[in-house]
XYZ file of C-alpha atoms in Angstrom:
668
model
C 193.911 177.641 22.298
C 191.712 180.624 22.236
C 192.403 183.396 25.145
C 188.995 184.622 27.035
C 189.032 188.388 24.979
C 189.407 186.144 21.788
C 186.717 183.776 22.776
C 184.248 186.375 23.664
C 184.892 188.102 20.631
C 184.166 184.921 18.098
C 180.667 184.666 20.520
C 179.734 188.286 19.639
C 180.727 187.426 15.654
C 178.713 184.319 16.067
C 175.291 186.488 17.649
C 176.011 188.576 14.276
C 175.417 186.020 12.027
C 172.525 184.492 14.314
C 170.795 187.852 14.144
C 171.674 188.207 10.367
C 170.296 184.866 9.432
C 173.730 183.886 8.182
C 173.756 180.107 9.518
C 176.519 179.042 7.040
C 178.885 181.401 9.195
C 177.452 180.743 12.288
C 178.240 177.116 12.309
C 181.948 178.090 10.702
C 182.411 180.404 13.849
C 180.596 178.255 16.479
C 182.919 175.345 15.491
C 185.975 177.357 15.682
C 185.037 178.934 19.188
C 184.248 174.777 20.271
C 187.739 173.692 19.395
C 189.593 176.801 20.420
C 187.961 176.484 24.381
C 187.653 172.555 24.957
C 191.128 173.099 26.150
C 190.367 175.418 28.686
C 189.087 174.414 31.431
C 188.296 178.226 32.495
C 186.464 178.465 29.575
C 183.538 175.668 30.065
C 180.669 178.826 29.745
C 181.526 179.494 26.563
C 182.622 175.705 25.363
C 179.347 174.425 26.033
C 177.920 177.948 24.343
C 179.880 177.271 21.742
C 178.276 173.051 21.372
C 174.711 174.532 21.619
C 175.549 177.228 19.212
C 176.486 174.072 16.771
C 173.711 172.619 17.199
C 171.332 175.607 16.450
C 173.223 175.978 13.446
C 172.651 172.697 11.778
C 169.134 172.728 12.802
C 168.573 175.997 10.700
C 170.833 174.578 7.780
C 168.454 171.627 7.742
C 171.097 169.128 8.661
C 168.661 167.385 11.348
C 170.802 164.161 12.014
C 173.588 165.967 12.558
C 172.165 168.797 14.822
C 170.426 166.003 17.274
C 174.133 164.011 17.781
C 175.834 167.787 18.155
C 173.165 168.644 20.622
C 173.299 165.024 22.564
C 177.252 166.309 22.818
C 176.068 169.645 23.864
C 173.547 168.219 26.755
C 176.166 165.742 28.138
C 178.245 169.003 28.358
C 176.064 171.236 29.806
C 174.213 168.657 32.845
C 178.057 167.233 33.394
C 178.708 171.635 34.587
C 175.389 172.869 35.453
C 174.712 174.963 32.861
C 171.047 175.515 32.843
C 170.836 177.591 30.331
C 172.888 176.124 27.702
C 171.310 172.666 28.932
C 167.781 174.340 28.061
C 168.656 175.892 24.929
C 169.732 172.773 23.875
C 166.895 170.830 24.473
C 165.072 173.292 22.647
C 167.841 173.055 19.686
C 167.291 169.174 19.390
C 163.492 168.842 19.365
C 163.148 171.304 16.941
C 166.044 169.260 14.982
C 163.277 166.174 16.396
C 160.301 167.596 14.578
C 162.409 168.500 11.239
C 162.670 164.638 10.458
C 159.275 163.285 11.620
C 159.627 162.769 15.439
C 157.136 165.186 16.999
C 156.170 163.318 19.783
C 160.092 163.114 20.430
C 160.375 166.607 19.996
C 157.956 167.288 22.265
C 159.591 165.249 25.223
C 162.641 167.748 24.782
C 160.555 170.997 24.461
C 158.860 169.954 27.779
C 162.272 169.539 29.305
C 163.337 172.648 28.086
C 160.320 174.202 29.173
C 160.100 173.026 32.884
C 163.760 175.345 33.188
C 163.236 177.914 31.276
C 160.360 178.716 33.911
C 162.280 177.799 36.310
C 164.972 180.089 35.699
C 162.079 182.909 34.748
C 163.419 183.655 31.216
C 160.126 184.882 29.871
C 161.650 185.084 25.939
C 163.160 181.448 25.736
C 160.163 180.519 27.724
C 157.918 182.059 24.664
C 159.794 180.046 21.780
C 159.436 176.753 23.274
C 155.860 177.485 23.455
C 155.814 178.508 20.234
C 157.737 175.304 19.403
C 155.515 172.996 21.335
C 152.568 174.562 19.094
C 154.097 174.340 15.635
C 154.430 170.900 16.311
C 150.330 171.156 17.129
C 150.018 172.824 14.427
C 148.277 170.357 11.911
C 147.155 167.912 14.129
C 145.580 169.710 16.725
C 144.557 173.348 15.294
C 142.897 174.649 18.614
C 145.982 173.445 20.730
C 148.364 174.980 18.543
C 146.699 178.306 19.006
C 146.349 178.003 22.870
C 150.216 177.510 22.754
C 150.410 180.258 20.295
C 148.486 182.919 22.463
C 150.374 181.452 25.836
C 154.027 182.258 23.879
C 152.869 185.416 23.338
C 152.063 186.096 26.503
C 155.411 185.360 27.787
C 156.796 187.768 26.235
C 158.123 191.117 28.328
C 156.879 194.747 27.527
C 160.339 195.149 25.253
C 161.929 192.324 24.720
C 165.840 191.294 23.616
C 164.968 188.810 21.494
C 163.137 188.371 17.721
C 160.637 185.715 19.871
C 157.343 187.841 19.634
C 158.261 188.535 15.918
C 158.588 184.988 15.168
C 155.208 183.720 17.191
C 153.171 186.453 15.583
C 154.631 185.028 11.806
C 153.666 181.543 12.943
C 150.422 182.997 13.584
C 149.979 184.452 10.265
C 151.077 181.057 8.946
C 148.750 179.367 10.613
C 145.589 181.178 9.668
C 146.846 181.427 5.697
C 146.683 177.704 6.271
C 142.815 178.036 7.290
C 141.967 180.441 4.812
C 141.824 183.253 7.579
C 143.395 185.475 5.452
C 142.164 189.161 7.033
C 143.680 187.211 10.562
C 146.932 186.279 8.781
C 147.369 189.567 6.810
C 146.601 191.242 10.692
C 149.453 189.163 12.674
C 152.077 189.543 9.317
C 151.954 193.354 9.604
C 152.497 193.104 13.368
C 155.665 190.817 12.831
C 156.390 193.078 9.948
C 155.984 196.251 11.984
C 158.103 194.366 15.342
C 161.225 193.443 13.172
C 161.133 196.267 11.431
C 161.295 198.682 14.640
C 163.962 196.023 16.554
C 166.648 196.286 14.080
C 165.379 191.961 12.717
C 165.997 192.666 9.089
C 166.429 189.085 8.263
C 163.119 188.118 9.303
C 161.526 191.037 7.011
C 161.363 188.995 3.750
C 160.158 185.753 5.292
C 157.039 188.457 6.137
C 156.993 189.550 2.978
C 156.535 186.269 1.665
C 153.235 185.238 3.606
C 151.526 188.813 2.932
C 152.364 187.885 -0.956
C 151.263 184.173 0.174
C 147.804 185.512 0.771
C 147.999 187.555 -2.539
C 148.281 183.670 -4.120
C 146.221 181.730 -2.676
C 143.231 184.602 -3.258
C 144.561 184.507 -7.063
C 146.001 187.711 -7.283
C 149.118 186.621 -9.197
C 150.156 190.657 -9.873
C 149.973 191.442 -6.492
C 151.777 188.457 -5.034
C 154.308 189.116 -7.882
C 154.551 192.697 -6.680
C 155.341 191.725 -3.238
C 157.913 189.179 -3.761
C 159.440 191.130 -6.255
C 159.900 193.413 -3.009
C 160.899 190.740 -0.968
C 163.661 189.370 -3.784
C 165.733 192.246 -3.909
C 165.730 192.352 -0.064
C 166.534 188.685 0.235
C 169.568 189.685 -1.989
C 170.779 192.925 -0.062
C 170.553 191.151 3.507
C 171.290 187.566 2.105
C 168.710 185.701 4.091
C 168.797 181.924 2.209
C 165.688 180.325 3.621
C 164.018 183.480 2.566
C 165.661 184.087 -0.853
C 164.941 180.087 -1.737
C 160.857 180.656 -0.650
C 160.502 183.875 -2.522
C 162.260 182.278 -5.942
C 159.966 179.360 -5.529
C 157.110 181.212 -5.190
C 157.826 183.569 -7.728
C 158.650 180.600 -9.938
C 154.912 179.407 -9.479
C 153.447 182.721 -10.252
C 155.157 182.461 -13.712
C 154.452 179.299 -14.331
C 150.793 179.685 -13.479
C 150.860 182.711 -15.417
C 152.727 180.596 -18.195
C 155.404 182.820 -18.506
C 157.388 179.638 -18.738
C 161.001 180.369 -19.247
C 160.635 183.374 -16.632
C 159.450 180.511 -14.089
C 162.554 177.952 -14.789
C 165.140 180.807 -14.352
C 163.684 180.982 -10.761
C 162.926 177.594 -10.264
C 166.647 176.756 -11.147
C 168.082 179.545 -9.551
C 166.332 178.070 -6.006
C 167.769 175.114 -7.002
C 171.087 176.589 -6.176
C 170.635 177.833 -3.143
C 168.479 174.618 -1.173
C 170.399 172.646 1.195
C 171.387 168.857 -0.413
C 170.063 167.593 3.062
C 166.870 169.836 2.204
C 164.719 166.830 0.415
C 161.125 168.657 0.269
C 162.136 171.840 -0.638
C 164.196 169.900 -3.525
C 161.080 167.770 -4.592
C 158.583 170.820 -4.411
C 160.985 172.777 -7.378
C 161.628 169.728 -9.045
C 157.829 169.393 -9.018
C 157.575 172.813 -10.826
C 159.958 172.385 -13.324
C 158.455 168.969 -13.923
C 155.259 171.179 -14.242
C 156.611 173.200 -16.754
C 157.539 170.839 -19.035
C 153.698 169.407 -19.030
C 153.111 173.034 -20.105
C 155.152 173.502 -22.525
C 154.097 169.514 -23.910
C 157.473 167.652 -23.401
C 155.362 165.157 -21.571
C 158.196 162.316 -22.037
C 160.778 165.049 -19.842
C 157.903 165.718 -17.861
C 157.066 162.618 -16.620
C 160.651 161.686 -16.029
C 160.445 165.086 -13.294
C 157.450 163.850 -11.585
C 159.633 160.538 -11.156
C 161.714 161.959 -10.078
C 160.757 163.954 -7.573
C 159.148 160.804 -5.761
C 162.789 159.182 -5.880
C 163.670 162.196 -4.097
C 160.764 162.020 -1.528
C 161.707 158.429 -1.009
C 164.282 159.521 0.728
C 163.339 161.964 3.242
C 159.653 162.736 2.752
C 157.956 165.160 4.702
C 155.227 166.306 2.332
C 152.586 163.961 1.472
C 150.592 166.333 -0.515
C 153.079 166.753 -2.850
C 153.919 162.914 -3.095
C 150.048 162.888 -3.975
C 150.538 165.712 -6.672
C 153.607 163.826 -8.204
C 152.024 160.773 -8.417
C 149.059 162.027 -9.841
C 150.760 164.173 -12.334
C 153.083 161.123 -13.361
C 149.954 159.151 -14.305
C 148.428 162.235 -16.157
C 151.731 162.214 -18.343
C 150.667 158.715 -19.171
C 147.630 159.385 -19.980
C 148.483 162.058 -22.056
C 150.328 159.668 -24.320
C 147.928 156.995 -23.721
C 150.754 154.679 -22.440
C 150.434 151.987 -19.494
C 147.080 152.873 -18.151
C 147.598 150.037 -15.403
C 150.318 151.813 -14.031
C 148.007 155.265 -14.156
C 145.534 153.569 -12.091
C 148.042 152.211 -9.414
C 149.335 155.878 -9.571
C 146.231 157.796 -9.215
C 145.205 154.803 -6.600
C 147.905 155.507 -4.464
C 147.547 159.433 -5.210
C 144.532 159.149 -3.796
C 144.958 157.256 -0.592
C 147.494 159.940 0.263
C 145.157 162.668 -0.127
C 142.891 161.398 1.704
C 145.418 161.067 5.060
C 145.989 163.978 4.871
C 141.956 165.304 4.421
C 143.003 167.242 1.351
C 139.683 167.397 -0.568
C 140.730 169.777 -3.930
C 143.793 167.275 -3.863
C 141.259 164.157 -4.284
C 138.595 166.380 -6.431
C 141.436 166.779 -9.350
C 142.569 163.397 -9.157
C 139.043 162.115 -8.812
C 138.756 163.777 -12.659
C 142.166 162.161 -13.661
C 140.100 158.974 -12.925
C 136.972 159.870 -15.133
C 139.544 160.084 -18.053
C 140.950 157.327 -17.113
C 138.042 155.140 -17.417
C 137.020 157.124 -20.556
C 139.687 156.045 -21.899
C 139.761 152.473 -21.262
C 135.813 152.448 -22.042
C 135.570 151.799 -18.653
C 131.695 153.428 -18.485
C 130.759 151.935 -15.368
C 133.616 152.568 -13.484
C 133.169 155.905 -15.061
C 129.950 156.390 -13.546
C 130.569 155.399 -9.672
C 133.545 158.024 -10.059
C 130.937 160.680 -10.689
C 129.024 160.106 -7.920
C 132.484 160.094 -5.962
C 132.839 163.474 -7.918
C 129.415 165.016 -6.374
C 129.886 163.459 -3.252
C 133.281 165.523 -2.978
C 131.900 168.466 -4.090
C 129.210 168.499 -1.749
C 131.438 167.643 1.485
C 133.789 171.346 0.218
C 130.486 173.168 0.529
C 129.773 171.643 3.902
C 133.297 172.246 4.990
C 133.733 175.954 3.860
C 130.424 176.105 5.854
C 132.264 174.122 8.720
C 135.195 176.745 8.288
C 133.077 179.668 7.997
C 131.364 178.324 11.435
C 135.245 177.462 12.645
C 136.588 180.911 12.080
C 133.506 182.529 14.034
C 134.169 180.350 16.979
C 138.033 180.624 16.820
C 137.205 184.881 16.082
C 135.593 184.805 19.343
C 137.530 183.456 21.552
C 140.473 185.445 20.192
C 138.076 188.793 21.169
C 137.626 186.868 24.805
C 140.966 186.291 25.345
C 142.168 190.058 23.567
C 139.492 191.248 26.263
C 141.019 189.299 28.726
C 144.538 190.473 28.085
C 143.691 194.150 27.871
C 141.747 194.022 31.693
C 144.822 192.361 33.136
C 146.844 195.123 31.443
C 144.355 198.290 32.217
C 144.812 196.291 35.972
C 148.471 196.900 35.479
C 148.406 200.138 34.409
C 146.130 201.169 37.447
C 148.881 199.521 39.891
C 151.679 201.547 37.957
C 150.017 204.501 38.769
C 149.680 203.536 42.564
C 153.081 201.874 42.715
C 156.174 202.530 41.448
C 156.417 200.185 38.222
C 159.268 198.129 39.838
C 157.156 197.260 42.826
C 154.134 195.889 40.584
C 156.419 193.783 38.942
C 157.307 192.305 41.928
C 154.634 191.660 43.631
C 152.502 190.487 40.523
C 155.851 188.043 40.720
C 154.456 186.997 43.591
C 157.248 188.618 46.330
C 155.114 189.910 49.481
C 156.146 191.872 51.968
C 158.092 193.740 49.567
C 161.383 195.093 52.357
C 164.858 197.155 51.074
C 167.547 199.093 52.613
C 168.900 202.056 50.614
C 171.634 203.412 51.766
C 171.406 207.249 50.896
C 168.324 208.673 49.130
C 166.668 212.328 48.844
C 162.984 212.743 50.101
C 161.096 216.031 49.342
C 158.125 217.334 51.250
C 155.955 220.149 49.789
C 152.978 221.835 51.661
C 150.299 224.801 50.899
C 151.014 227.544 53.094
C 148.110 228.828 55.637
C 145.786 225.342 54.304
C 143.528 225.196 57.004
C 142.296 229.064 56.363
C 142.071 228.209 52.638
C 139.579 225.201 53.274
C 137.390 226.593 55.544
C 136.621 229.076 53.252
C 135.634 226.609 49.962
C 133.439 224.158 49.158
C 134.775 220.561 49.228
C 134.161 220.140 45.683
C 136.270 223.280 45.148
C 138.511 221.906 47.473
C 139.309 218.889 45.990
C 139.660 219.831 42.569
C 142.235 222.844 44.080
C 144.092 220.117 45.200
C 144.283 217.853 41.914
C 145.216 220.560 39.819
C 148.590 221.517 42.420
C 149.242 217.418 42.982
C 149.000 216.802 39.204
C 151.535 219.385 38.459
C 153.590 218.558 40.944
C 153.247 214.734 39.759
C 154.375 215.851 36.695
C 157.830 217.740 37.853
C 158.765 214.228 39.612
C 158.110 212.702 36.559
C 160.504 214.924 34.519
C 163.400 214.410 36.998
C 163.133 210.862 37.469
C 161.283 211.207 41.323
C 159.123 208.754 42.885
C 155.683 210.067 44.460
C 155.021 208.358 47.883
C 152.238 210.023 48.468
C 149.855 212.909 49.290
C 148.481 213.396 53.404
C 145.726 216.230 53.375
C 147.325 219.230 51.572
C 151.296 217.292 52.084
C 153.146 215.826 49.123
C 155.785 213.349 49.499
C 158.499 211.873 46.910
C 162.373 210.425 46.619
C 164.542 210.335 44.323
C 167.416 206.508 44.630
C 164.067 204.341 45.472
C 162.872 202.160 44.416
C 165.892 202.467 41.729
C 168.709 203.744 42.926
C 170.443 207.134 41.519
C 174.001 207.664 42.670
C 172.614 211.693 41.435
C 169.529 211.698 43.950
C 170.443 214.846 45.472
C 171.092 216.477 42.313
C 167.670 215.148 40.966
C 165.859 216.168 44.377
C 167.332 220.175 44.397
C 166.418 220.406 40.667
C 163.001 219.069 40.652
C 162.396 221.357 44.111
C 163.113 224.129 42.075
C 161.265 224.055 39.092
C 158.466 222.900 41.277
C 158.733 226.298 43.079
C 158.467 227.736 39.700
C 155.103 226.089 38.865
C 154.010 226.200 41.774
C 154.102 230.457 41.378
C 152.771 230.192 38.228
C 149.836 227.860 38.669
C 146.847 228.640 37.313
C 143.733 227.034 38.187
C 140.738 227.890 36.774
C 136.940 226.127 37.777
C 133.988 225.103 35.966
C 130.715 227.130 36.532
C 129.316 224.131 37.425
C 130.854 224.678 41.288
C 128.971 227.445 41.415
C 130.109 231.134 42.498
C 133.649 232.468 42.416
C 133.356 235.204 44.410
C 135.307 233.329 47.293
C 138.500 233.759 44.601
C 139.162 237.143 45.858
C 138.999 236.575 49.649
C 141.633 234.127 50.030
C 145.509 234.537 49.660
C 147.385 233.672 46.928
C 149.039 230.173 46.514
C 151.865 229.528 47.708
C 154.129 226.367 49.273
C 156.589 225.512 51.321
C 159.053 222.787 50.059
C 161.341 220.700 52.151
C 164.493 218.082 51.694
C 166.521 216.229 53.389
C 168.883 213.273 52.788
C 169.970 209.915 54.065
C 169.010 206.004 54.494
C 165.498 204.678 54.673
C 163.975 201.378 54.876
C 161.224 200.827 51.749
C 158.386 198.132 50.854
C 154.939 197.522 50.765
C 153.801 195.024 53.673
C 150.016 194.060 53.813
C 147.829 192.109 50.918
C 144.652 195.518 50.579
C 145.050 198.599 49.665
C 149.000 198.424 48.587
C 151.132 201.448 49.446
C 154.917 201.860 49.030
C 156.118 203.442 51.428
C 159.869 204.737 53.073
C 159.977 204.378 56.759
C 163.185 205.675 58.787
C 164.458 209.086 60.631
C 165.334 210.499 57.140
C 161.745 210.702 56.205
C 160.739 212.209 59.573
C 163.690 215.693 58.658
C 163.000 215.992 55.358
C 159.088 216.329 56.863
C 160.440 218.836 59.653
C 162.278 220.299 56.560
C 159.157 221.360 55.459
C 157.282 221.938 58.551
C 160.204 224.741 59.629
C 160.228 226.378 56.698
C 159.205 229.348 55.323
C 156.514 230.320 52.010
C 157.838 230.337 48.584
C 161.293 228.630 49.812
C 163.393 225.641 49.881
C 164.319 224.796 53.377
C 166.766 221.649 53.058
C 169.408 220.379 56.150
C 172.829 220.347 55.605
C 173.403 216.591 55.205
C 171.385 217.588 51.570
C 173.510 220.753 50.763
C 176.617 218.419 51.352
C 175.196 215.658 49.447
C 174.950 218.532 46.479
C 178.060 219.867 46.699
C 180.092 216.155 47.219
C 178.649 214.999 43.654
C 178.797 218.188 41.901
C 181.905 217.669 39.730
C 180.183 214.128 38.693
C 176.490 215.477 38.257
C 176.941 216.251 34.654
C 177.967 212.935 33.906
C 175.378 211.050 36.187
C 171.576 212.943 35.254
C 170.165 212.853 32.407
C 169.329 215.738 29.884
C 165.680 216.719 31.570
C 167.990 217.199 34.827
C 171.206 218.673 33.441
C 172.451 220.467 36.945
C 172.008 224.333 36.986
C 173.828 226.444 39.303
C 173.027 225.788 42.657
C 173.149 227.907 45.719
C 173.123 227.415 49.155
C 172.054 230.492 51.782
C 172.576 229.575 55.205
C 170.224 230.260 57.629
C 172.192 229.262 60.685
C 171.229 227.219 63.532
C 168.096 226.559 64.522
C 165.872 224.576 66.442
C 164.294 221.601 65.210
C 161.449 219.821 66.607
C 162.171 216.123 67.670
C 165.565 216.770 66.212
C 167.372 219.589 68.397
C 169.806 222.159 67.252
C 170.517 221.898 63.356
C 172.559 223.841 60.508
C 170.065 224.237 57.631
C 169.896 225.824 54.345
C 167.610 228.081 51.856
C 168.097 226.640 48.150
C 168.366 228.955 45.376
C 169.273 229.963 42.241
C 171.961 232.466 41.833
C 169.386 234.697 40.593
C 166.902 233.433 43.375
C 164.090 231.244 43.303
C 161.502 232.650 41.032
């Protein structure tokens, strides 16, 4: 039985294996964790996690039947103990396993159950993963619905994701567009996925994306470019050991060399691909065996080729997820018989079956190729009437391919227009959010978007800064409204930059007064130090601020008649209430006696000085020993000096002991 510390370390190892797509080791460690936690009732959460991890690993290893059985056990356990997180993850894993065994309807029921839980738990990334999986179910049967789910999934990903789901969704969009011949969009999404996986360190996913890029070149018949991309991918696969991507790249290189008739090279890669293919991955095994049989056909070893194609059909009889491959294998078996001019009756049966299979998946190119073989068969048998009728069907298929190509162009254009509209709407939504973030703190914007209103928080201790312009009334009487607004904009923009630098939140401006806070809406233990440093920097900036006025603002003789701009700054700390109220023209604001006192510190201060309360001074002094560890590089605490001003009468507060904050060498 594992101790908790041992179990947690094992969990870290499992997640590392998952991150590296090393699912064989992931399964081994998940089984070890399952066994080590099953007797310890204090570790039911870890036991539930282990069962779910086993399910997911089995699914990735293409052991779908085992994954379903293990998943049902994991699901029962999670439900018995009310562990909703593992329940949702398990439902997703079971859904994937059912999809692998060709039961998409059953898969969909599990995905929808998992989606309901993830929406309730508000886990946006796992929700995105399930939306993506639903899209994958619809990819070949309802492509527009698939695209809708993929885009919903992408829209659910937060700005700073912690899982690879965003890259996986981008990858699926790339694969989607490859399948529909829109190679420009495919490459666009593939390179976005590549950038995401590189940025966030999901190295094991990179070869899969490179393989998609190589596949685009393959589809465009640019074999040299495809070969170059796949060889780069192969080197990476061997370095980081990603079995799925390795098999994929080996098969594609073999296909390329077979197409180039570099047959020995093709066989080498096919055989290596076969070695790294899971025993129960029948579709992949059939695809590789089909490639090996094709090599023998090109070598004119027709008996060996025929045996190879029949072996493909035997494998597909066990588990067939690729009707197109079945059609090709039957067609090629028939071709071997036709070349040898033996058993034309079986050749006819095989071609007929292959044609029906190609029709079920609406694959016109395969149908056309099979019709060519029928032509050969009818001529061999001397059945010229059938040959003529077959020629008529060939012409019809060629015409339909032209029509289909035209339809594809129209559908692509329609999809592009929908995508442009969706992108436009997303951009508008993002722009609105950015505008809101300029008005409100980002954390508050997020809460409002999630439907929280009113927002009301209490903070035990914050530091509040007020600044105003000395002799503002006199100044405003000497200049035009346009000049005044320009001046205030320059002053407040400079102040905004200082607040951002020290991690403070601007609250509002009222006339010539500027208010900011440290310690809200996000708690900051070093709030007093941040406010002190910000105030000193603000004084420096204001004393050195140069404001220029455009010539279009008129005469500037008035500049000589006004005094140099000076500011007063006041600081105080204490408890406040904070929040957003109302439904229109949102404003994040602070309320409480601490706000009034900070305002009094500013109004009772002196020009060019920082006036602070005794409470603020004590907060800085009492936390100075920890300030160095709490502060970031931009807020490293300089030496501060508090010059006692003495006890003075503060309007509305009575007698207060206050201080001027300076550096040892003075504020300036």
